[in-house]
Every structure is written in structure tokens, then in C-alpha cells.
Short mmCIF file of C-alpha atoms and ligand atoms in Angstrom, two decimals:
data_model
loop_
_atom_site.label_atom_id
_atom_site.label_comp_id
_atom_site.label_asym_id
_atom_site.label_seq_id
_atom_site.Cartn_x
_atom_site.Cartn_y
_atom_site.Cartn_z
CA MET A 227 5.05 0.39 -22.38
CA ASP A 228 2.83 -2.54 -22.14
CA LYS A 229 -0.51 -2.23 -23.73
CA PHE A 230 -3.86 -4.00 -23.32
CA HIS A 231 -5.74 -5.23 -26.39
CA ILE A 232 -9.40 -5.87 -25.75
CA ILE A 233 -12.06 -7.24 -28.05
CA GLY A 234 -15.38 -6.04 -26.52
CA GLY A 235 -18.71 -7.64 -26.37
CA GLN A 236 -18.12 -10.65 -24.17
CA ARG A 237 -20.48 -11.38 -21.44
CA LEU A 238 -18.41 -12.14 -18.42
CA GLU A 239 -19.40 -15.23 -16.35
CA GLY A 240 -17.68 -17.32 -13.52
CA CYS A 241 -15.72 -16.77 -10.32
CA VAL A 242 -12.96 -14.25 -9.41
CA SER A 243 -10.97 -14.02 -6.29
CA ILE A 244 -10.10 -10.72 -4.74
CA SER A 245 -6.53 -9.78 -3.62
CA GLY A 246 -5.49 -7.97 -0.44
CA ALA A 247 -5.98 -4.29 -0.23
CA LYS A 248 -3.13 -2.27 -1.55
CA ASN A 249 -4.14 0.76 0.49
CA SER A 250 -3.92 -1.26 3.72
CA ALA A 251 -0.84 -3.18 2.76
CA LEU A 252 1.17 0.05 2.18
CA PRO A 253 0.74 1.55 5.73
CA CYS A 254 0.88 -1.85 7.36
CA MET A 255 4.30 -2.46 5.77
CA ALA A 256 5.46 1.05 6.91
CA ALA A 257 4.38 0.05 10.44
CA GLY A 258 7.39 -2.37 10.36
CA LEU A 259 9.65 0.55 10.89
CA LEU A 260 8.09 1.20 14.35
CA THR A 261 9.54 -1.89 16.01
CA PRO A 262 12.82 -3.75 16.51
CA GLY A 263 10.80 -6.95 16.10
CA THR A 264 9.31 -8.60 13.04
CA ILE A 265 5.89 -8.10 11.61
CA THR A 266 4.36 -10.89 9.37
CA LEU A 267 1.82 -9.76 6.92
CA HIS A 268 -0.34 -12.14 4.97
CA ASN A 269 -2.69 -11.49 1.93
CA ILE A 270 -0.33 -8.90 0.48
CA PRO A 271 -1.40 -8.16 -3.12
CA TYR A 272 1.26 -8.79 -5.83
CA VAL A 273 1.17 -5.33 -7.38
CA ARG A 274 3.75 -2.82 -8.40
CA ASP A 275 3.28 -0.36 -5.46
CA ILE A 276 4.00 -3.19 -2.93
CA ILE A 277 7.37 -3.81 -4.76
CA THR A 278 8.19 -0.09 -4.57
CA GLN A 279 7.35 -0.09 -0.71
CA ARG A 280 9.39 -3.16 -0.21
CA ARG A 281 12.27 -1.43 -1.96
CA LEU A 282 11.86 1.69 0.13
CA LEU A 283 12.05 -0.43 3.31
CA GLU A 284 15.11 -2.23 2.24
CA ASP A 285 16.89 1.01 1.17
CA LEU A 286 16.22 2.22 4.71
CA GLY A 287 17.92 -0.88 6.13
CA ALA A 288 15.04 -3.13 6.95
CA THR A 289 14.84 -6.73 5.65
CA VAL A 290 11.74 -7.98 3.78
CA LEU A 291 11.49 -11.75 3.39
CA THR A 292 8.71 -13.39 1.38
CA PRO A 293 8.37 -16.96 2.43
CA GLU A 294 5.32 -17.04 0.15
CA LEU A 295 4.32 -14.65 -2.56
CA ARG A 296 1.61 -12.95 -0.46
CA THR A 297 3.41 -13.08 2.95
CA HIS A 298 5.97 -10.48 3.95
CA LYS A 299 8.17 -10.75 6.97
CA ILE A 300 9.50 -7.26 7.87
CA SER A 301 12.23 -6.57 10.39
CA ALA A 302 13.99 -3.30 11.14
CA PRO A 303 16.14 -3.89 14.17
CA GLN A 304 18.63 -1.31 12.92
CA ILE A 305 17.92 1.58 10.54
CA GLU A 306 20.96 3.27 8.97
CA VAL A 307 19.19 5.61 6.53
CA PHE A 308 16.43 7.91 7.48
CA GLU A 309 15.75 9.23 4.01
CA ALA A 310 12.86 8.33 1.34
CA PRO A 311 14.56 9.61 -1.77
CA TYR A 312 12.74 11.59 -4.53
CA GLU A 313 13.41 8.64 -7.02
CA LEU A 314 11.02 6.52 -5.09
CA VAL A 315 8.64 9.03 -3.72
CA LYS A 316 7.90 10.35 -7.09
CA THR A 317 6.84 6.94 -8.26
CA MET A 318 4.72 6.30 -5.23
CA ARG A 319 3.30 9.04 -2.97
CA ALA A 320 2.43 6.58 -0.26
CA SER A 321 6.27 6.61 0.45
CA VAL A 322 5.44 9.52 2.86
CA LEU A 323 4.02 6.84 5.18
CA ALA A 324 7.66 6.26 6.24
CA LEU A 325 7.71 9.65 7.79
CA GLY A 326 5.57 8.93 10.96
CA PRO A 327 7.26 5.68 11.99
CA LEU A 328 10.92 6.89 11.41
CA LEU A 329 10.20 10.26 13.32
CA ALA A 330 8.42 8.38 16.17
CA ARG A 331 11.10 5.64 16.67
CA PHE A 332 14.27 7.28 15.65
CA GLY A 333 13.39 10.94 16.20
CA LYS A 334 14.42 11.99 12.68
CA ALA A 335 13.31 11.47 9.10
CA LYS A 336 14.01 12.99 5.59
CA VAL A 337 11.33 12.39 2.99
CA SER A 338 11.17 13.83 -0.50
CA LEU A 339 8.05 16.07 -0.87
CA PRO A 340 5.78 14.22 -3.27
CA GLY A 341 4.96 16.64 -6.04
CA GLY A 342 1.41 16.68 -7.67
CA CYS A 343 0.06 13.89 -9.55
CA ALA A 344 -2.43 13.36 -12.44
CA ILE A 345 -5.51 13.62 -10.20
CA GLY A 346 -4.53 16.63 -8.18
CA THR A 347 -1.89 18.70 -6.36
CA ARG A 348 -2.31 16.47 -3.33
CA PRO A 349 -0.21 18.43 -0.71
CA ILE A 350 0.85 16.76 2.60
CA ASP A 351 0.49 19.99 4.75
CA LEU A 352 -1.94 18.27 7.02
CA HIS A 353 0.50 15.56 7.82
CA LEU A 354 3.29 18.04 8.57
CA ALA A 355 1.05 20.33 10.64
CA GLY A 356 0.09 17.25 12.64
CA PHE A 357 3.78 16.35 13.24
CA GLU A 358 4.55 19.78 14.43
CA GLN A 359 1.67 19.55 16.88
CA LEU A 360 3.31 16.37 18.20
CA GLY A 361 6.40 18.45 18.99
CA ALA A 362 8.41 17.84 15.82
CA GLU A 363 10.42 20.47 14.07
CA VAL A 364 9.58 20.29 10.41
CA LYS A 365 11.62 22.00 7.75
CA LEU A 366 11.50 21.99 3.86
CA GLU A 367 14.96 21.77 2.46
CA SER A 368 15.67 21.39 -1.40
CA GLY A 369 12.46 19.49 -2.04
CA ASN A 370 12.70 17.39 1.12
CA VAL A 371 10.80 17.32 4.29
CA VAL A 372 13.33 17.21 7.15
CA ALA A 373 11.68 16.38 10.52
CA ARG A 374 13.20 16.12 13.99
CA ALA A 375 11.62 15.12 17.32
CA PRO A 376 12.17 17.30 20.37
CA GLU A 377 15.30 17.10 22.27
CA THR A 378 13.94 14.23 24.44
CA GLY A 379 13.98 12.39 21.26
CA ARG A 380 10.36 11.45 21.74
CA LEU A 381 7.25 13.02 20.26
CA ARG A 382 4.50 14.45 22.62
CA GLY A 383 0.86 13.44 22.54
CA ALA A 384 -1.50 16.11 21.32
CA SER A 385 -5.04 16.94 20.26
CA ILE A 386 -5.07 17.32 16.60
CA GLU A 387 -8.19 18.34 14.43
CA PHE A 388 -7.71 17.61 10.65
CA GLU A 389 -9.02 20.55 8.53
CA LYS A 390 -9.84 18.03 5.86
CA VAL A 391 -10.33 14.31 5.96
CA THR A 392 -7.05 12.69 4.86
CA VAL A 393 -6.48 8.98 4.67
CA THR A 394 -2.65 8.75 4.65
CA GLY A 395 -2.53 11.81 6.93
CA THR A 396 -4.60 9.96 9.54
CA GLU A 397 -2.38 6.83 9.10
CA ASN A 398 0.90 8.68 9.37
CA LEU A 399 -0.21 10.50 12.58
CA MET A 400 -1.66 7.39 14.10
CA MET A 401 1.55 5.47 13.61
CA ALA A 402 3.65 8.37 15.12
CA ALA A 403 1.48 8.80 18.09
CA THR A 404 1.90 5.04 19.03
CA LEU A 405 5.38 5.84 20.40
CA ALA A 406 4.67 9.43 21.74
CA SER A 407 4.69 10.35 25.39
CA GLY A 408 1.10 10.80 26.52
CA THR A 409 -2.10 10.56 24.62
CA THR A 410 -2.97 11.89 21.07
CA VAL A 411 -6.56 12.48 19.87
CA LEU A 412 -7.17 12.71 16.17
CA LYS A 413 -10.38 14.50 15.28
CA ASN A 414 -12.09 14.58 11.82
CA ALA A 415 -9.89 11.51 11.12
CA ALA A 416 -10.54 9.38 8.09
CA CYS A 417 -12.74 6.38 8.61
CA GLU A 418 -11.67 4.09 5.72
CA PRO A 419 -11.56 0.29 6.52
CA GLU A 420 -7.82 0.46 5.72
CA ILE A 421 -7.33 2.69 8.74
CA ASP A 422 -9.12 0.24 10.97
CA ASP A 423 -6.89 -2.57 9.54
CA LEU A 424 -3.72 -0.71 10.24
CA ALA A 425 -4.93 0.04 13.88
CA SER A 426 -5.55 -3.63 14.34
CA LEU A 427 -1.96 -4.42 13.40
CA LEU A 428 -0.66 -1.71 15.69
CA ASN A 429 -2.63 -3.03 18.56
CA LYS A 430 -1.29 -6.53 17.92
CA MET A 431 2.24 -4.96 18.11
CA GLY A 432 1.39 -3.55 21.56
CA ALA A 433 0.04 -0.17 20.73
CA ARG A 434 -3.10 1.47 22.36
CA VAL A 435 -5.29 2.69 19.65
CA ARG A 436 -8.97 3.20 20.10
CA GLY A 437 -11.71 4.46 17.86
CA ALA A 438 -10.08 3.61 14.48
CA GLY A 439 -12.80 3.62 11.82
CA THR A 440 -14.62 6.63 13.48
CA PRO A 441 -13.72 10.30 13.08
CA ILE A 442 -12.16 10.39 16.62
CA ILE A 443 -9.22 8.25 17.25
CA GLU A 444 -7.33 8.13 20.52
CA ILE A 445 -3.83 6.85 20.85
CA GLU A 446 -2.11 6.36 24.17
CA GLY A 447 1.70 6.30 23.52
CA VAL A 448 3.83 3.40 24.60
CA LYS A 449 7.61 3.15 25.00
CA GLU A 450 8.14 0.29 22.48
CA LEU A 451 6.23 -1.87 20.05
CA GLY A 452 6.83 -5.52 19.41
CA SER A 453 6.45 -8.30 16.74
CA ALA A 454 2.96 -9.33 15.31
CA GLU A 455 1.25 -11.24 12.67
CA HIS A 456 -1.64 -9.91 10.64
CA THR A 457 -3.70 -10.63 7.53
CA ILE A 458 -4.58 -7.62 5.32
CA ILE A 459 -8.23 -7.06 4.47
CA PRO A 460 -9.62 -7.67 0.90
CA ASP A 461 -9.31 -4.76 -1.58
CA ARG A 462 -12.82 -3.13 -1.64
CA ILE A 463 -11.93 -1.11 -4.74
CA GLU A 464 -10.93 -4.22 -6.75
CA THR A 465 -14.20 -5.84 -5.60
CA SER A 466 -16.27 -2.84 -6.67
CA THR A 467 -14.41 -2.80 -10.07
CA PHE A 468 -15.33 -6.46 -10.66
CA ILE A 469 -18.95 -5.81 -9.82
CA VAL A 470 -18.96 -3.12 -12.55
CA ALA A 471 -17.35 -5.56 -14.92
CA ALA A 472 -20.13 -8.00 -14.46
CA ALA A 473 -22.80 -5.21 -14.70
CA ILE A 474 -21.24 -3.39 -17.90
CA THR A 475 -21.07 -6.82 -19.81
CA ASN A 476 -24.46 -7.90 -18.57
CA GLY A 477 -22.68 -10.82 -17.09
CA GLU A 478 -22.70 -12.74 -13.85
CA LEU A 479 -19.72 -13.09 -11.56
CA GLU A 480 -19.23 -14.72 -8.19
CA ILE A 481 -16.63 -12.55 -6.45
CA ARG A 482 -14.82 -14.41 -3.72
CA ASP A 483 -12.51 -13.49 -0.81
CA CYS A 484 -14.02 -10.04 -0.62
CA GLN A 485 -15.45 -8.08 2.30
CA PRO A 486 -18.98 -7.04 1.34
CA ALA A 487 -19.44 -4.93 4.63
CA HIS A 488 -16.68 -2.53 3.29
CA LEU A 489 -18.53 -1.49 0.21
CA THR A 490 -21.93 -0.59 1.24
CA SER A 491 -22.20 2.69 -0.46
CA VAL A 492 -21.03 1.31 -3.73
CA VAL A 493 -23.38 -1.66 -3.61
CA GLU A 494 -26.38 0.74 -2.69
CA LYS A 495 -25.62 3.04 -5.64
CA LEU A 496 -25.08 0.13 -8.16
CA ARG A 497 -28.40 -1.49 -6.94
CA GLU A 498 -30.08 1.85 -7.63
CA ALA A 499 -28.61 1.68 -11.13
CA GLY A 500 -30.22 -1.69 -11.71
CA VAL A 501 -27.34 -3.98 -10.89
CA GLU A 502 -28.34 -7.12 -8.95
CA ILE A 503 -25.90 -7.81 -6.20
CA PHE A 504 -26.43 -10.59 -3.61
CA GLU A 505 -24.33 -11.44 -0.56
CA LEU A 506 -23.83 -15.18 -0.67
CA ASN A 507 -21.82 -15.23 2.44
CA GLN A 508 -19.48 -12.93 4.47
CA SER A 509 -16.73 -13.08 1.89
CA THR A 510 -18.59 -13.76 -1.31
CA LEU A 511 -20.86 -11.59 -3.58
CA LEU A 512 -22.74 -12.55 -6.68
CA ALA A 513 -23.09 -9.59 -9.15
CA ARG A 514 -25.48 -9.78 -12.13
CA GLY A 515 -25.67 -7.14 -14.79
CA SER A 516 -28.85 -5.91 -16.51
CA ALA A 517 -29.70 -4.99 -20.09
CA LYS A 518 -31.63 -1.95 -18.65
CA LEU A 519 -29.09 0.00 -16.60
CA ARG A 520 -30.51 3.28 -15.08
CA ALA A 521 -28.65 6.54 -14.89
CA ARG A 522 -28.04 7.76 -11.27
CA ASP A 523 -26.26 10.67 -9.89
CA VAL A 524 -23.26 10.24 -7.66
CA THR A 525 -21.02 12.46 -5.53
CA THR A 526 -17.65 11.13 -4.28
CA GLU A 527 -16.90 11.63 -0.50
CA PRO A 528 -14.67 10.27 2.20
CA TYR A 529 -15.76 6.78 3.61
CA PRO A 530 -18.43 5.60 4.21
CA ARG A 531 -19.72 7.55 1.28
CA PHE A 532 -19.12 6.70 -2.49
CA PRO A 533 -15.30 6.41 -2.92
CA THR A 534 -13.47 8.63 -5.34
CA ASP A 535 -11.42 5.51 -6.24
CA MET A 536 -14.57 4.21 -8.02
CA GLN A 537 -15.67 7.32 -9.75
CA ALA A 538 -13.96 6.50 -13.02
CA GLN A 539 -15.28 2.97 -13.16
CA TYR A 540 -18.79 4.25 -12.39
CA MET A 541 -18.52 6.76 -15.24
CA ALA A 542 -17.83 3.91 -17.67
CA LEU A 543 -20.89 2.16 -16.38
CA MET A 544 -23.08 5.24 -16.75
CA THR A 545 -22.29 5.49 -20.46
CA GLN A 546 -24.32 2.18 -20.71
CA ALA A 547 -27.27 3.53 -18.60
CA GLU A 548 -30.57 4.83 -19.73
CA GLY A 549 -30.71 8.59 -19.15
CA ARG A 550 -28.41 11.37 -17.86
CA SER A 551 -26.23 10.96 -14.73
CA ALA A 552 -24.39 13.71 -12.81
CA ILE A 553 -21.03 12.74 -11.24
CA ALA A 554 -19.56 15.17 -8.72
CA GLU A 555 -15.92 14.58 -7.73
CA THR A 556 -15.44 16.43 -4.35
CA VAL A 557 -12.13 14.67 -3.13
CA PHE A 558 -9.59 15.45 -5.85
CA GLU A 559 -9.67 18.53 -8.18
CA ASN A 560 -8.52 16.83 -11.36
CA ARG A 561 -9.88 13.36 -11.51
CA PHE A 562 -11.68 13.29 -14.95
CA MET A 563 -8.70 12.46 -17.25
CA HIS A 564 -10.51 9.19 -18.23
CA ALA A 565 -13.47 11.15 -19.63
CA SER A 566 -11.71 12.43 -22.68
CA GLU A 567 -10.36 8.87 -23.42
CA MET A 568 -14.03 7.63 -23.15
CA GLN A 569 -15.17 10.37 -25.50
CA ARG A 570 -12.73 9.00 -28.00
CA MET A 571 -14.62 5.70 -27.76
CA GLY A 572 -18.05 7.53 -28.40
CA GLY A 573 -18.94 8.34 -24.85
CA ARG A 574 -21.31 11.26 -24.49
CA ILE A 575 -19.68 13.06 -21.39
CA HIS A 576 -19.65 16.69 -20.57
CA ILE A 577 -17.13 17.97 -18.02
CA ASP A 578 -17.47 21.22 -16.17
CA GLY A 579 -14.68 21.58 -13.45
CA ARG A 580 -15.47 18.96 -10.78
CA ASN A 581 -18.71 17.89 -12.35
CA ALA A 582 -19.50 15.62 -15.14
CA VAL A 583 -22.75 14.74 -17.02
CA VAL A 584 -22.99 11.42 -18.87
CA GLU A 585 -25.68 10.73 -21.33
CA GLY A 586 -26.61 6.98 -22.07
CA PRO A 587 -26.91 4.46 -23.22
CA THR A 588 -24.09 4.90 -25.88
CA ARG A 589 -22.63 2.36 -28.34
CA LEU A 590 -19.00 2.63 -27.46
CA THR A 591 -16.46 1.69 -30.24
CA GLY A 592 -12.97 0.39 -29.66
CA ALA A 593 -10.06 2.83 -30.18
CA PRO A 594 -6.57 3.41 -29.00
CA VAL A 595 -6.63 5.18 -25.54
CA GLN A 596 -4.17 6.14 -22.99
CA ALA A 597 -4.30 5.56 -19.16
CA SER A 598 -3.40 8.50 -17.00
CA ASP A 599 -3.67 6.83 -13.47
CA LEU A 600 -4.51 3.73 -11.72
CA ARG A 601 -8.32 3.98 -11.56
CA ALA A 602 -8.66 5.79 -14.92
CA SER A 603 -6.92 2.69 -16.44
CA ALA A 604 -9.38 0.37 -14.74
CA SER A 605 -12.32 2.46 -16.23
CA LEU A 606 -10.86 2.20 -19.77
CA VAL A 607 -10.64 -1.56 -19.36
CA LEU A 608 -14.32 -1.62 -18.42
CA ALA A 609 -15.25 0.56 -21.40
CA GLY A 610 -13.13 -1.73 -23.69
CA LEU A 611 -14.99 -4.79 -22.46
CA VAL A 612 -18.43 -3.31 -23.69
CA ALA A 613 -17.08 -1.47 -26.78
CA GLU A 614 -17.53 -2.84 -30.22
CA GLY A 615 -14.22 -3.93 -31.88
CA GLU A 616 -10.74 -3.58 -30.38
CA THR A 617 -9.66 -1.07 -27.75
CA VAL A 618 -5.87 -0.67 -27.22
CA ILE A 619 -5.05 0.80 -23.83
CA ASP A 620 -1.48 2.33 -23.57
CA ARG A 621 0.50 2.87 -20.30
CA VAL A 622 -1.07 0.13 -18.38
CA TYR A 623 1.78 0.20 -15.97
CA HIS A 624 -0.64 2.35 -14.09
CA ILE A 625 -3.05 -0.48 -13.53
CA ASP A 626 -0.22 -2.86 -12.43
CA ARG A 627 0.26 -0.48 -9.49
CA GLY A 628 -2.98 -1.57 -7.79
CA TYR A 629 -4.64 -4.35 -9.65
CA GLU A 630 -3.06 -7.94 -9.39
CA LYS A 631 -2.88 -9.58 -12.89
CA ILE A 632 -6.30 -8.02 -13.90
CA GLU A 633 -6.05 -9.34 -17.36
CA THR A 634 -5.69 -12.88 -16.20
CA LYS A 635 -8.55 -12.62 -13.86
CA LEU A 636 -10.82 -11.06 -16.60
CA ARG A 637 -9.72 -13.70 -19.11
CA SER A 638 -10.63 -16.48 -16.65
CA VAL A 639 -14.25 -15.26 -16.81
CA GLY A 640 -14.56 -14.87 -20.52
CA ALA A 641 -13.03 -11.50 -21.37
CA GLN A 642 -11.01 -11.22 -24.65
CA ILE A 643 -8.08 -9.16 -23.23
CA GLU A 644 -4.31 -9.52 -23.86
CA ARG A 645 -1.28 -7.82 -22.60
CA VAL A 646 1.21 -6.86 -25.29
CA ARG A 647 4.61 -6.31 -23.77
CA GLN A 648 6.77 -3.57 -25.20
CA SER A 649 10.44 -4.11 -24.48
CA VAL A 650 11.19 -0.87 -22.50
CA THR A 651 8.95 -1.70 -19.34
CA ALA A 652 10.60 -4.22 -17.09
CA PRO A 653 7.92 -6.74 -16.25
CA LEU A 654 7.08 -7.30 -12.62
CA PRO A 655 9.76 -9.64 -11.05
CA SER A 656 8.35 -13.13 -11.19
CA PRO A 657 7.10 -14.77 -7.96
CA GLN A 658 10.10 -17.22 -8.07
CA ILE A 659 12.60 -14.23 -8.38
CA LEU A 660 10.80 -12.52 -5.60
CA ALA A 661 10.91 -15.61 -3.37
CA ASN A 662 14.60 -16.15 -4.17
CA ALA A 663 15.32 -12.57 -3.44
CA ASP A 664 15.25 -13.36 0.28
C1 EPZ B 966 -5.53 7.79 -0.24
O1 EPZ B 966 -4.73 8.84 -0.78
C2 EPZ B 966 -5.57 6.67 -1.20
N1 EPZ B 966 -4.11 6.34 -1.32
C3 EPZ B 966 -6.02 7.09 -2.45
O2 EPZ B 966 -6.08 5.99 -3.41
C4 EPZ B 966 -7.40 7.65 -2.34
O3 EPZ B 966 -7.92 8.27 -3.55
C5 EPZ B 966 -7.50 8.67 -1.24
O4 EPZ B 966 -6.94 8.35 -0.03
C6 EPZ B 966 -8.92 9.17 -0.93
O5 EPZ B 966 -9.77 8.27 -0.69
C7 EPZ B 966 -3.58 5.42 -0.34
O6 EPZ B 966 -4.38 5.08 0.59
C8 EPZ B 966 -2.23 5.01 -0.58
P1 EPZ B 966 -6.21 12.05 1.14
P2 EPZ B 966 -4.31 10.20 0.08
O7 EPZ B 966 -4.96 12.66 1.89
O8 EPZ B 966 -4.21 9.70 1.54
C9 EPZ B 966 -6.28 16.82 0.42
C10 EPZ B 966 -5.88 4.79 -5.35
O9 EPZ B 966 -6.30 4.90 -6.42
N2 EPZ B 966 -5.08 16.92 1.38
O10 EPZ B 966 -7.34 11.31 1.76
O11 EPZ B 966 -3.18 10.71 -0.51
C11 EPZ B 966 -5.91 16.05 -0.84
O12 EPZ B 966 -5.28 16.89 -1.83
C12 EPZ B 966 -5.30 6.10 -4.61
O13 EPZ B 966 -5.59 3.64 -4.78
C13 EPZ B 966 -4.61 18.13 1.72
O14 EPZ B 966 -5.12 19.16 1.23
O15 EPZ B 966 -5.64 11.15 0.06
C14 EPZ B 966 -7.30 15.64 -1.35
O16 EPZ B 966 -8.02 16.65 -2.08
C15 EPZ B 966 -5.42 7.27 -5.46
N3 EPZ B 966 -3.56 18.09 2.55
C16 EPZ B 966 -7.94 15.24 -0.04
O17 EPZ B 966 -7.33 15.98 0.89
C17 EPZ B 966 -2.97 16.97 3.08
O18 EPZ B 966 -2.02 17.14 3.87
C18 EPZ B 966 -7.95 13.78 0.41
O19 EPZ B 966 -6.64 13.33 0.22
C19 EPZ B 966 -3.63 15.78 2.79
C20 EPZ B 966 -4.60 15.71 1.96
#
């Protein structure tokens, strides 16, 4: 398993460029299954989850061409296989996003039920209940979800109220409803910018989606969707992670190709904590750290509130802030795995169920630590950047799932970070191999 070796104490300074949003690219790629035409997606991040999604689409019978590293051309005129197998789904839960498009266009789908993961049980009961309301028959057979559209072969529009806000649940049902007969209304829908981005692609394909980005989304079904071209939004979580990197090293970073409007709650909270953040223009932020960070409480909630995907990184920052901060994680039931690793580095953190209390400022010292999930690994990189001595982070394959070449970007602004390859992990296929894979 690859490891990161980090020598802490370097002040970061310079410019970094943000990649496309993984959590928008994944559903947008799945939307390629909704049409016999071709969708062309630009600004696709070069991360492991995208490669898994590409593999899933190809296993289903779609073709995925990459004329350039960050452009994917997806065509699914024919689909022979309607199954997303356990082997793939267990490596990436977002594989369940194939369910809606397959069911809507072909009237059938079989997707392995994703088990739990490090951060929680993460059921998909709300997705399945929604498909049943669209008229599908949904059964669980030997660990698989087997879904069939009504005899007509077409789903039926319905009014669906989500018991809980769910991001991929909203995306799955929104995609399925685009080809249903009649109109679907999704209530208590998730409002993340990634949902708005997906809706924008679907509407370019000829769908009739209104209200995406608000809690009420209306989708008027159409008979068929066509080809389209779309550019994926910047990754707001990667952007926020780099703001914290500037803050925790008391550095100064110009963060380019980002979308400041998508991270209002994060910027507000970090400013409260003493981080200076300036919007230089619509796609560039300047983040400047401070020697005197202030402890501030935070509660994670669905967008537009403070994102759970920034909770771990925020905890790392709070170890360096003056005072006591309370962190409440309301979205996932088990998302403090990073805390015990930060405690190994000297962090004064107390966990009580879904609440954490951090005392600061604390002088962290480098140590061997282990990543447990994508955002936890990002928080350990941030802690390593400020810790004295060397931090060695194991299982960095987690970070490769959602951050494009983070060690290269960090090194370009002064961090002392190195990836040490261990033979067992196959490195990401090189861009040339990917391009020649067509
Ligand atoms: C999406 O996951 C993101 N993943 C996650 O990002 C993110 O943490 C999460 O939304 C919350 O913002 C992608 O977009 C690919 P949910 P998702 O359904 O859709 C419960 C990252 O780091 N729930 O909004 O799986 C669920 O257990 C990843 O990039 C049900 O109970 O999350 C959770 O407690 C990690 N039943 C809550 O709702 C359901 O059917 C929110 O989950 C669905 C969800």
C-alpha cells in the first residue's frame, strides 16, 4: 500500500488549481446510460473512483473514450449487461447510480447492495422506496437489488418525499424520472451543487428538470434523451481542503479554477476561526493563514450548511486553534476514525458518540498513522503538514479515490511530502495508457 511521508513545518505559498468535482462527475457519467447518443464530459478529475466508474460503464456495454485526460465521451447505444457486480460496488458505493438510468431506459437492473463503509451503515432504502413509488418492483436477492419496471416497460411519475436528505438518492431518482411517463416531484431533495450540475447535463440531453438545487425538484418525463456536452463543476471539497492547508501552515495560497459560490458555509466558518479568505474573481480565492486561529464550534448538515466531507479537515485545523471547539457530526454515524490517529500525533480530542471536543493549540508531532477513508486521509495529510518531524500515512489509496495528485499539488507550493510506493498497489494507469485505452 502506498504511503505518504511528510516532514511538517513548511509554510505553504503559491498557486494551486482545483480539479473537477468527483461527486458530480460520477452521476454525470452514469447519466450516459440514459441515452443511445453520446455525452461528452469535460473537467473530469483524474482520480481512482472515476476509473472505477468508467470500468463499470464498460462492463455494462458502454464505450468510454478519453480524447484528452479530463474529457470522457460516453456512448451506450446498446446495453447487454444490466448488472453492477459486488466486486465493483464494494469498491465504490456510487456504483448504485447505475440503478436509476438502467431501470428508466431498459426497464430492468441488478445492482449489488453496497454494504456499510468506514463512516456508517449507509443504507439505500430511500433510493429503493423511491423506485417503488415510480412503479418499479424491487426485490433483494442474494445480496443484489433486482428491479423491474412495470409491464409497460416505463416508470410512472410520482410525488416522492424523502424521509432524510440523500444526495445520491436524489440523483438516482432524478435520473430515473427523466424517462418516466408523467411528472415526478421530489420533496426534501438534497440541494448540493453536484445535483444542480447533473440536472444541467440532463436538461442539455433533452430532459425537463426544474428546481434542482432546491428542496423541491420537478421532472417531467420524456420519451428519449439525446447527446450533450457538459463541463463538470470544480470540486468544492478539494477547494476547501486547500484553504485549510494554507490556514494550518500559516501560509498563503491562490486557489484557481474553483467556484467560491459553492463553499459559502465553509468560508464563513473558517473566517470566524481567523482564516483570511478573499475572492479575487469568480473562480479564484486567496487564502491566508493566521498565527492566532480561534476555536469555533461546527455542526455538519446537508448543503448549504457545513459539509460532512470537511469535518475531518476542520478537526485537524482546530487542533491548532486557541480554545475548545465542539464538532457535531449529524450526517454519518461513524465519521471520527481520524480522531484516534490525530491523538497519536498528540491531538487533544475527546469523542462522545457523534460529538467531538478539540482543545488547542497543540504541538503535533509526526507519527505513523493510518487512513480509514477519503476525507480522513486528507485530514491526516493536513495534520502532517503542521506536525514536527515526519508523519507516515498508510493506506493512501483512500485519498487517490477523490484527490487528484494531492502530493504533487502540495509539493508545488512548498510542502515536503513524498509518495512511497509499495509493490502490491497497482498505481493509477498513466494518462498515456488511459488515452491509448480507447
Ligand atoms: C454523498 O453520499 C457523497 N458521495 C458523500 O461524499 C457525502 O459525504 C454525502 O453525500 C453527504 O454529503 C457522493 O456523492 C458519491 P447520503 P451519499 O445519501 O449520497 C442516510 C466523499 O467523501 N441514508 O446523502 O451516499 C445515510 O446513511 C463522500 O466524497 C439513508 O438512511 O450520502 C446518511 O446518514 C463520502 N438511506 C445520510 O442519509 C438512504 O437510502 C446522508 O447520506 C440514503 C441515505
